Amino acid sequence: MRRLLSMLLLLPLIANATPQIETWQTDNGLPVWFVPAMSVPMVDIELVFDAGSRRDATLSGIANFVSAMIEEGTAKWSADEVAQQFESLGAITGFNASRDMATVSLRSLAEENIVSQAVSQMAALLQGANFPPEALERVRQQILTSIEMGQQNPASILSDAFYRHVYADHPYATPVVGEASSVKALQQPQLLDFYRHHYSVSHGLMVIVGALSTAEAKRYANRLAAALPPGEPVSKLPVVKPLTVSQQHHIAHESSQSHLMWGMEGYARGDKDKFALYVGNHILGGGGLVSRISDEIREQRGLSYSAYSYFSPLELGGVFVMGLQTKNSQRAYALEVLAQTLNEFIEQGPTEAELTAAKKNISGSFPLKIDSNSDILSYVAVMAFYRFPINYLDTFTAQIEAVTLEQIRDAWQRRLKGRAALIVSVGAGQEFNDAQSTQRP
């Protein structure tokens, strides 16, 4: 009776735990998702644009380059002056590009005169960014240095090669940072053209989280949106073609350990099998040290300190990935164990105990993932960009709890059984061979 009473008392807290989202469009048509959050006197704003590296076309690296150039000044202000203006208000800005999207973020105290000035300064920057030549060359060198450093890092070499092979001729195949030859050739007019075309109302949306009234949020949203050009209709991109033939690639690199990635077709954002695949992966390799892959690879055989799996969904497709690091001499054996663990999971599915533990872990940790304004901002930005239902956060836990053993077995067998796989490794020595596979601990 006492336990039941405690649960009933908690129900109102649980019911109100997820953010309450409001939506509208600005005066010039930019979609806005707003979450009032009065407990902390801060305001977080993020503009999200369909301006990720998938829009690079033949100009590899241009999306990343443009994102890095926005804060480099206007005709009126130098980069230092732009930074000083935001710093004087205690405001923090951010500019980022990924495969699907590019973001511009602003964090400010919610005090009216401060947030108002910060929003006005950001609007002026977005409207006046002119990518000055001296800054352009400096940023170009920074990007080229980053590319060069990545070419010496086994993890970066592996990731770049994996995505190049798994996505083949799709725009997702190219590293977000771009190829060095392309970055060297990019010119100011090309960057400005990309910026003006993609950082626009037709390609964007806005998310606001913070201690504002709806009226205040609408006023600031209109001010920021007014700085954006209307833009042209968004052009469609091709969906990802699944692998049809299994591939295995090894990249020789002098290191004491080999880095491995095993991948196959996953799912795109909004896929109907998402929750069955997601919960299943938590059991297989996404749940940390208690996952099956970690138990087989680390605990039972000591092949790697960390072994994992995950789904990486994007708008136009996605991949399922397993990965680990191990001694070069144990590379093939670790791969055998990884394959066996995956095949057994696909054939048999999880146990009732594993499913119960996974649901408890996912549902129990979920409130912690949306317990700050910045966390909420990130989640809502993803929801808005990928057109999730507005009640996605409200129903997330229920969706997890509704997953059954049969749904997991069905989804994993339909989506992964017998599919072509891609294996990429980076480490000393040559391709996998029988001698390596016998070197077991």
mmCIF file of C-alpha atoms in Angstrom, residues 150-416:
data_model
loop_
_atom_site.group_PDB
_atom_site.id
_atom_site.type_symbol
_atom_site.label_atom_id
_atom_site.label_comp_id
_atom_site.label_asym_id
_atom_site.label_seq_id
_atom_site.Cartn_x
_atom_site.Cartn_y
_atom_site.Cartn_z
ATOM 1 C CA GLY A 150 43.443 12.922 -39.134
ATOM 2 C CA GLN A 151 45.497 11.103 -41.757
ATOM 3 C CA GLN A 152 47.955 10.142 -39.013
ATOM 4 C CA ASN A 153 45.311 8.968 -36.539
ATOM 5 C CA PRO A 154 44.210 5.304 -36.859
ATOM 6 C CA ALA A 155 40.687 6.043 -35.610
ATOM 7 C CA SER A 156 40.211 8.855 -38.147
ATOM 8 C CA ILE A 157 41.724 6.780 -40.963
ATOM 9 C CA LEU A 158 39.320 3.957 -40.089
ATOM 10 C CA SER A 159 36.241 6.160 -39.882
ATOM 11 C CA ASP A 160 36.951 7.937 -43.179
ATOM 12 C CA ALA A 161 37.614 4.658 -45.006
ATOM 13 C CA PHE A 162 34.547 2.993 -43.503
ATOM 14 C CA TYR A 163 32.137 5.739 -44.555
ATOM 15 C CA ARG A 164 33.769 6.020 -47.974
ATOM 16 C CA HIS A 165 33.125 2.315 -48.636
ATOM 17 C CA VAL A 166 29.754 1.928 -46.941
ATOM 18 C CA TYR A 167 28.206 4.962 -48.657
ATOM 19 C CA ALA A 168 30.122 4.598 -51.955
ATOM 20 C CA ASP A 169 28.878 7.244 -54.409
ATOM 21 C CA HIS A 170 26.377 8.844 -52.004
ATOM 22 C CA PRO A 171 27.088 12.357 -50.600
ATOM 23 C CA TYR A 172 27.425 10.824 -47.118
ATOM 24 C CA ALA A 173 30.632 9.073 -48.227
ATOM 25 C CA THR A 174 32.844 12.164 -48.034
ATOM 26 C CA PRO A 175 34.319 13.267 -44.685
ATOM 27 C CA VAL A 176 32.520 16.312 -43.287
ATOM 28 C CA VAL A 177 35.821 18.176 -43.085
ATOM 29 C CA GLY A 178 36.362 17.497 -46.781
ATOM 30 C CA GLU A 179 39.259 16.341 -48.942
ATOM 31 C CA ALA A 180 42.473 18.382 -48.821
ATOM 32 C CA SER A 181 42.610 18.929 -52.581
ATOM 33 C CA SER A 182 39.117 20.407 -52.605
ATOM 34 C CA VAL A 183 39.640 22.570 -49.517
ATOM 35 C CA LYS A 184 42.771 24.038 -51.091
ATOM 36 C CA ALA A 185 40.821 25.031 -54.196
ATOM 37 C CA LEU A 186 37.698 26.562 -52.593
ATOM 38 C CA GLN A 187 37.345 30.293 -53.211
ATOM 39 C CA GLN A 188 35.452 33.070 -51.429
ATOM 40 C CA PRO A 189 32.678 33.428 -54.079
ATOM 41 C CA GLN A 190 31.904 29.707 -53.807
ATOM 42 C CA LEU A 191 31.691 29.906 -50.001
ATOM 43 C CA LEU A 192 29.464 32.971 -50.078
ATOM 44 C CA ASP A 193 27.185 31.400 -52.666
ATOM 45 C CA PHE A 194 26.778 28.260 -50.537
ATOM 46 C CA TYR A 195 26.138 30.373 -47.440
ATOM 47 C CA ARG A 196 23.502 32.583 -49.038
ATOM 48 C CA HIS A 197 21.742 29.638 -50.649
ATOM 49 C CA HIS A 198 21.648 27.194 -47.742
ATOM 50 C CA TYR A 199 21.547 29.457 -44.670
ATOM 51 C CA SER A 200 18.073 30.627 -45.600
ATOM 52 C CA VAL A 201 14.455 30.455 -44.477
ATOM 53 C CA SER A 202 13.566 27.709 -46.958
ATOM 54 C CA HIS A 203 16.453 25.529 -45.711
ATOM 55 C CA GLY A 204 16.140 26.271 -41.997
ATOM 56 C CA LEU A 205 14.272 26.127 -38.715
ATOM 57 C CA MET A 206 14.792 27.505 -35.219
ATOM 58 C CA VAL A 207 14.685 25.985 -31.735
ATOM 59 C CA ILE A 208 14.457 28.105 -28.578
ATOM 60 C CA VAL A 209 14.718 26.760 -25.025
ATOM 61 C CA GLY A 210 14.775 29.033 -22.020
ATOM 62 C CA ALA A 211 13.251 31.422 -19.529
ATOM 63 C CA LEU A 212 11.088 33.368 -21.966
ATOM 64 C CA SER A 213 7.408 33.929 -22.468
ATOM 65 C CA THR A 214 5.939 32.874 -25.795
ATOM 66 C CA ALA A 215 5.609 36.539 -26.767
ATOM 67 C CA GLU A 216 9.302 37.175 -26.031
ATOM 68 C CA ALA A 217 10.359 34.038 -27.916
ATOM 69 C CA LYS A 218 8.322 35.113 -30.950
ATOM 70 C CA ARG A 219 9.887 38.574 -30.893
ATOM 71 C CA TYR A 220 13.449 37.216 -30.816
ATOM 72 C CA ALA A 221 12.643 34.547 -33.405
ATOM 73 C CA ASN A 222 11.311 37.175 -35.811
ATOM 74 C CA ARG A 223 14.417 39.294 -35.306
ATOM 75 C CA LEU A 224 16.773 36.428 -36.125
ATOM 76 C CA ALA A 225 14.701 35.108 -39.002
ATOM 77 C CA ALA A 226 14.586 38.550 -40.605
ATOM 78 C CA ALA A 227 18.366 38.322 -41.065
ATOM 79 C CA LEU A 228 17.994 35.299 -43.363
ATOM 80 C CA PRO A 229 17.312 35.401 -47.102
ATOM 81 C CA PRO A 230 14.129 33.621 -48.244
ATOM 82 C CA GLY A 231 16.062 30.976 -50.163
ATOM 83 C CA GLU A 232 14.995 28.612 -52.919
ATOM 84 C CA PRO A 233 13.117 25.298 -52.648
ATOM 85 C CA VAL A 234 15.182 22.508 -51.116
ATOM 86 C CA SER A 235 16.452 20.079 -53.747
ATOM 87 C CA LYS A 236 16.013 16.362 -53.143
ATOM 88 C CA LEU A 237 18.980 14.078 -52.602
ATOM 89 C CA PRO A 238 19.148 10.337 -53.369
ATOM 90 C CA VAL A 239 18.509 7.763 -50.680
ATOM 91 C CA VAL A 240 21.386 5.530 -49.641
ATOM 92 C CA LYS A 241 21.808 2.353 -51.689
ATOM 93 C CA PRO A 242 22.400 -0.711 -49.518
ATOM 94 C CA LEU A 243 25.531 -2.796 -49.877
ATOM 95 C CA THR A 244 24.990 -5.679 -52.267
ATOM 96 C CA VAL A 245 28.334 -7.471 -51.926
ATOM 97 C CA SER A 246 30.326 -8.038 -48.738
ATOM 98 C CA GLN A 247 33.696 -6.276 -48.653
ATOM 99 C CA GLN A 248 36.815 -6.472 -46.513
ATOM 100 C CA HIS A 249 39.513 -3.790 -46.533
ATOM 101 C CA HIS A 250 42.712 -3.506 -44.503
ATOM 102 C CA ILE A 251 44.801 -0.343 -44.273
ATOM 103 C CA ALA A 252 48.389 -0.903 -43.201
ATOM 104 C CA HIS A 253 49.392 1.539 -40.471
ATOM 105 C CA GLU A 254 52.222 1.223 -37.982
ATOM 106 C CA SER A 255 50.546 0.858 -34.609
ATOM 107 C CA SER A 256 50.539 -1.661 -31.772
ATOM 108 C CA GLN A 257 46.788 -2.184 -32.065
ATOM 109 C CA SER A 258 44.346 -2.741 -34.877
ATOM 110 C CA HIS A 259 41.149 -0.699 -35.140
ATOM 111 C CA LEU A 260 38.155 -2.576 -36.563
ATOM 112 C CA MET A 261 34.750 -1.520 -37.857
ATOM 113 C CA TRP A 262 32.130 -3.960 -39.113
ATOM 114 C CA GLY A 263 29.057 -2.462 -40.756
ATOM 115 C CA MET A 264 25.934 -3.171 -42.757
ATOM 116 C CA GLU A 265 22.734 -1.414 -43.746
ATOM 117 C CA GLY A 266 20.959 0.160 -40.758
ATOM 118 C CA TYR A 267 17.940 2.397 -40.721
ATOM 119 C CA ALA A 268 17.071 5.977 -41.605
ATOM 120 C CA ARG A 269 15.515 8.481 -39.213
ATOM 121 C CA GLY A 270 11.842 7.733 -38.593
ATOM 122 C CA ASP A 271 12.086 4.026 -39.489
ATOM 123 C CA LYS A 272 9.164 1.912 -38.224
ATOM 124 C CA ASP A 273 11.552 -0.697 -36.752
ATOM 125 C CA LYS A 274 13.570 1.892 -34.848
ATOM 126 C CA PHE A 275 12.597 0.954 -31.315
ATOM 127 C CA ALA A 276 12.954 -2.813 -31.795
ATOM 128 C CA LEU A 277 16.381 -2.317 -33.372
ATOM 129 C CA TYR A 278 17.398 0.281 -30.782
ATOM 130 C CA VAL A 279 16.469 -1.831 -27.745
ATOM 131 C CA GLY A 280 18.021 -4.898 -29.343
ATOM 132 C CA ASN A 281 21.266 -3.064 -29.942
ATOM 133 C CA HIS A 282 21.355 -1.905 -26.323
ATOM 134 C CA ILE A 283 21.478 -5.590 -25.376
ATOM 135 C CA LEU A 284 23.919 -6.588 -28.106
ATOM 136 C CA GLY A 285 26.541 -3.857 -27.872
ATOM 137 C CA GLY A 286 25.104 -0.472 -26.949
ATOM 138 C CA GLY A 287 24.710 -1.020 -23.216
ATOM 139 C CA GLY A 288 28.359 -0.705 -22.235
ATOM 140 C CA LEU A 289 30.092 -3.365 -20.138
ATOM 141 C CA VAL A 290 26.900 -5.390 -19.622
ATOM 142 C CA SER A 291 26.282 -5.893 -23.350
ATOM 143 C CA ARG A 292 26.850 -9.222 -25.059
ATOM 144 C CA ILE A 293 29.650 -7.970 -27.291
ATOM 145 C CA SER A 294 31.532 -6.513 -24.343
ATOM 146 C CA ASP A 295 31.079 -9.751 -22.389
ATOM 147 C CA GLU A 296 32.313 -11.953 -25.237
ATOM 148 C CA ILE A 297 35.171 -9.730 -26.399
ATOM 149 C CA ARG A 298 36.375 -8.135 -23.169
ATOM 150 C CA GLU A 299 35.258 -10.174 -20.176
ATOM 151 C CA GLN A 300 35.543 -13.716 -21.500
ATOM 152 C CA ARG A 301 38.494 -13.368 -23.878
ATOM 153 C CA GLY A 302 40.328 -10.163 -23.024
ATOM 154 C CA LEU A 303 40.592 -9.202 -26.683
ATOM 155 C CA SER A 304 39.773 -5.528 -26.217
ATOM 156 C CA TYR A 305 39.173 -2.993 -23.489
ATOM 157 C CA SER A 306 36.162 -1.622 -25.333
ATOM 158 C CA ALA A 307 33.884 -3.324 -27.872
ATOM 159 C CA TYR A 308 30.553 -1.923 -28.954
ATOM 160 C CA SER A 309 27.794 -1.641 -31.536
ATOM 161 C CA TYR A 310 25.444 1.132 -32.568
ATOM 162 C CA PHE A 311 23.035 2.295 -35.249
ATOM 163 C CA SER A 312 23.913 5.559 -36.976
ATOM 164 C CA PRO A 313 20.695 6.809 -38.604
ATOM 165 C CA LEU A 314 20.725 9.746 -40.986
ATOM 166 C CA GLU A 315 17.865 11.219 -42.994
ATOM 167 C CA LEU A 316 18.593 9.364 -46.228
ATOM 168 C CA GLY A 317 19.816 6.076 -44.780
ATOM 169 C CA GLY A 318 21.977 4.687 -42.035
ATOM 170 C CA VAL A 319 24.390 1.987 -40.975
ATOM 171 C CA PHE A 320 24.757 -0.570 -38.218
ATOM 172 C CA VAL A 321 28.279 -0.594 -36.815
ATOM 173 C CA MET A 322 30.306 -2.866 -34.539
ATOM 174 C CA GLY A 323 33.787 -1.849 -33.486
ATOM 175 C CA LEU A 324 36.777 -2.550 -31.273
ATOM 176 C CA GLN A 325 40.545 -2.204 -30.888
ATOM 177 C CA THR A 326 42.752 -5.239 -30.363
ATOM 178 C CA LYS A 327 46.304 -6.517 -30.778
ATOM 179 C CA ASN A 328 47.364 -6.850 -34.398
ATOM 180 C CA SER A 329 47.998 -10.574 -33.886
ATOM 181 C CA GLN A 330 44.415 -11.103 -32.637
ATOM 182 C CA ARG A 331 42.658 -9.081 -35.312
ATOM 183 C CA ALA A 332 41.117 -11.996 -37.213
ATOM 184 C CA TYR A 333 40.119 -13.869 -34.064
ATOM 185 C CA ALA A 334 38.393 -10.797 -32.631
ATOM 186 C CA LEU A 335 36.470 -10.504 -35.884
ATOM 187 C CA GLU A 336 35.400 -14.150 -35.638
ATOM 188 C CA VAL A 337 34.040 -13.605 -32.143
ATOM 189 C CA LEU A 338 32.284 -10.418 -33.229
ATOM 190 C CA ALA A 339 30.612 -12.219 -36.144
ATOM 191 C CA GLN A 340 29.595 -15.186 -34.009
ATOM 192 C CA THR A 341 28.093 -12.926 -31.332
ATOM 193 C CA LEU A 342 26.084 -10.992 -33.911
ATOM 194 C CA ASN A 343 24.842 -14.126 -35.698
ATOM 195 C CA GLU A 344 23.740 -15.758 -32.440
ATOM 196 C CA PHE A 345 21.846 -12.617 -31.474
ATOM 197 C CA ILE A 346 20.113 -12.399 -34.845
ATOM 198 C CA GLU A 347 19.097 -16.071 -34.724
ATOM 199 C CA GLN A 348 18.069 -16.324 -31.069
ATOM 200 C CA GLY A 349 17.308 -12.777 -29.992
ATOM 201 C CA PRO A 350 17.639 -11.617 -26.373
ATOM 202 C CA THR A 351 16.403 -13.350 -23.245
ATOM 203 C CA GLU A 352 13.503 -12.070 -21.167
ATOM 204 C CA ALA A 353 15.961 -11.033 -18.449
ATOM 205 C CA GLU A 354 18.091 -9.090 -20.924
ATOM 206 C CA LEU A 355 15.050 -7.293 -22.308
ATOM 207 C CA THR A 356 13.788 -6.353 -18.860
ATOM 208 C CA ALA A 357 17.216 -5.019 -17.842
ATOM 209 C CA ALA A 358 17.571 -3.055 -21.112
ATOM 210 C CA LYS A 359 14.163 -1.402 -20.737
ATOM 211 C CA LYS A 360 14.935 -0.476 -17.149
ATOM 212 C CA ASN A 361 18.278 1.024 -18.118
ATOM 213 C CA ILE A 362 17.002 2.979 -21.142
ATOM 214 C CA SER A 363 13.838 4.270 -19.474
ATOM 215 C CA GLY A 364 15.615 5.012 -16.204
ATOM 216 C CA SER A 365 18.392 7.030 -17.819
ATOM 217 C CA PHE A 366 16.165 8.935 -20.240
ATOM 218 C CA PRO A 367 15.165 11.746 -17.830
ATOM 219 C CA LEU A 368 18.866 12.438 -17.260
ATOM 220 C CA LYS A 369 19.328 12.973 -20.990
ATOM 221 C CA ILE A 370 16.855 15.869 -21.033
ATOM 222 C CA ASP A 371 17.643 17.451 -17.662
ATOM 223 C CA SER A 372 19.342 20.596 -18.975
ATOM 224 C CA ASN A 373 18.410 23.296 -21.467
ATOM 225 C CA SER A 374 21.248 22.297 -23.783
ATOM 226 C CA ASP A 375 20.136 18.645 -23.721
ATOM 227 C CA ILE A 376 16.565 19.639 -24.525
ATOM 228 C CA LEU A 377 17.799 21.933 -27.288
ATOM 229 C CA SER A 378 19.727 19.092 -28.928
ATOM 230 C CA TYR A 379 16.810 16.663 -28.760
ATOM 231 C CA VAL A 380 14.238 19.139 -30.038
ATOM 232 C CA ALA A 381 16.527 20.265 -32.870
ATOM 233 C CA VAL A 382 16.801 16.656 -34.037
ATOM 234 C CA MET A 383 13.029 16.213 -33.718
ATOM 235 C CA ALA A 384 12.333 19.332 -35.749
ATOM 236 C CA PHE A 385 14.907 18.658 -38.483
ATOM 237 C CA TYR A 386 13.884 15.039 -39.004
ATOM 238 C CA ARG A 387 10.178 15.824 -38.660
ATOM 239 C CA PHE A 388 9.521 13.680 -35.598
ATOM 240 C CA PRO A 389 6.059 13.984 -34.044
ATOM 241 C CA ILE A 390 5.868 16.775 -31.496
ATOM 242 C CA ASN A 391 5.013 14.270 -28.728
ATOM 243 C CA TYR A 392 8.109 12.111 -29.409
ATOM 244 C CA LEU A 393 9.685 12.844 -26.025
ATOM 245 C CA ASP A 394 6.363 12.268 -24.239
ATOM 246 C CA THR A 395 5.959 8.822 -25.778
ATOM 247 C CA PHE A 396 9.610 7.705 -25.842
ATOM 248 C CA THR A 397 9.503 5.660 -22.635
ATOM 249 C CA ALA A 398 6.178 4.050 -23.572
ATOM 250 C CA GLN A 399 7.614 3.101 -26.958
ATOM 251 C CA ILE A 400 10.589 1.468 -25.256
ATOM 252 C CA GLU A 401 8.407 -0.399 -22.754
ATOM 253 C CA ALA A 402 6.175 -1.689 -25.555
ATOM 254 C CA VAL A 403 9.004 -3.513 -27.363
ATOM 255 C CA THR A 404 8.664 -7.304 -27.169
ATOM 256 C CA LEU A 405 11.078 -10.189 -27.613
ATOM 257 C CA GLU A 406 9.288 -11.210 -30.798
ATOM 258 C CA GLN A 407 9.529 -7.691 -32.250
ATOM 259 C CA ILE A 408 13.283 -7.631 -31.654
ATOM 260 C CA ARG A 409 13.832 -11.070 -33.201
ATOM 261 C CA ASP A 410 11.622 -10.203 -36.165
ATOM 262 C CA ALA A 411 13.247 -6.819 -36.840
ATOM 263 C CA TRP A 412 16.817 -8.061 -36.492
ATOM 264 C CA GLN A 413 16.211 -11.066 -38.739
ATOM 265 C CA ARG A 414 14.403 -9.047 -41.410
ATOM 266 C CA ARG A 415 16.869 -6.170 -41.404
ATOM 267 C CA LEU A 416 20.272 -7.772 -40.739
#
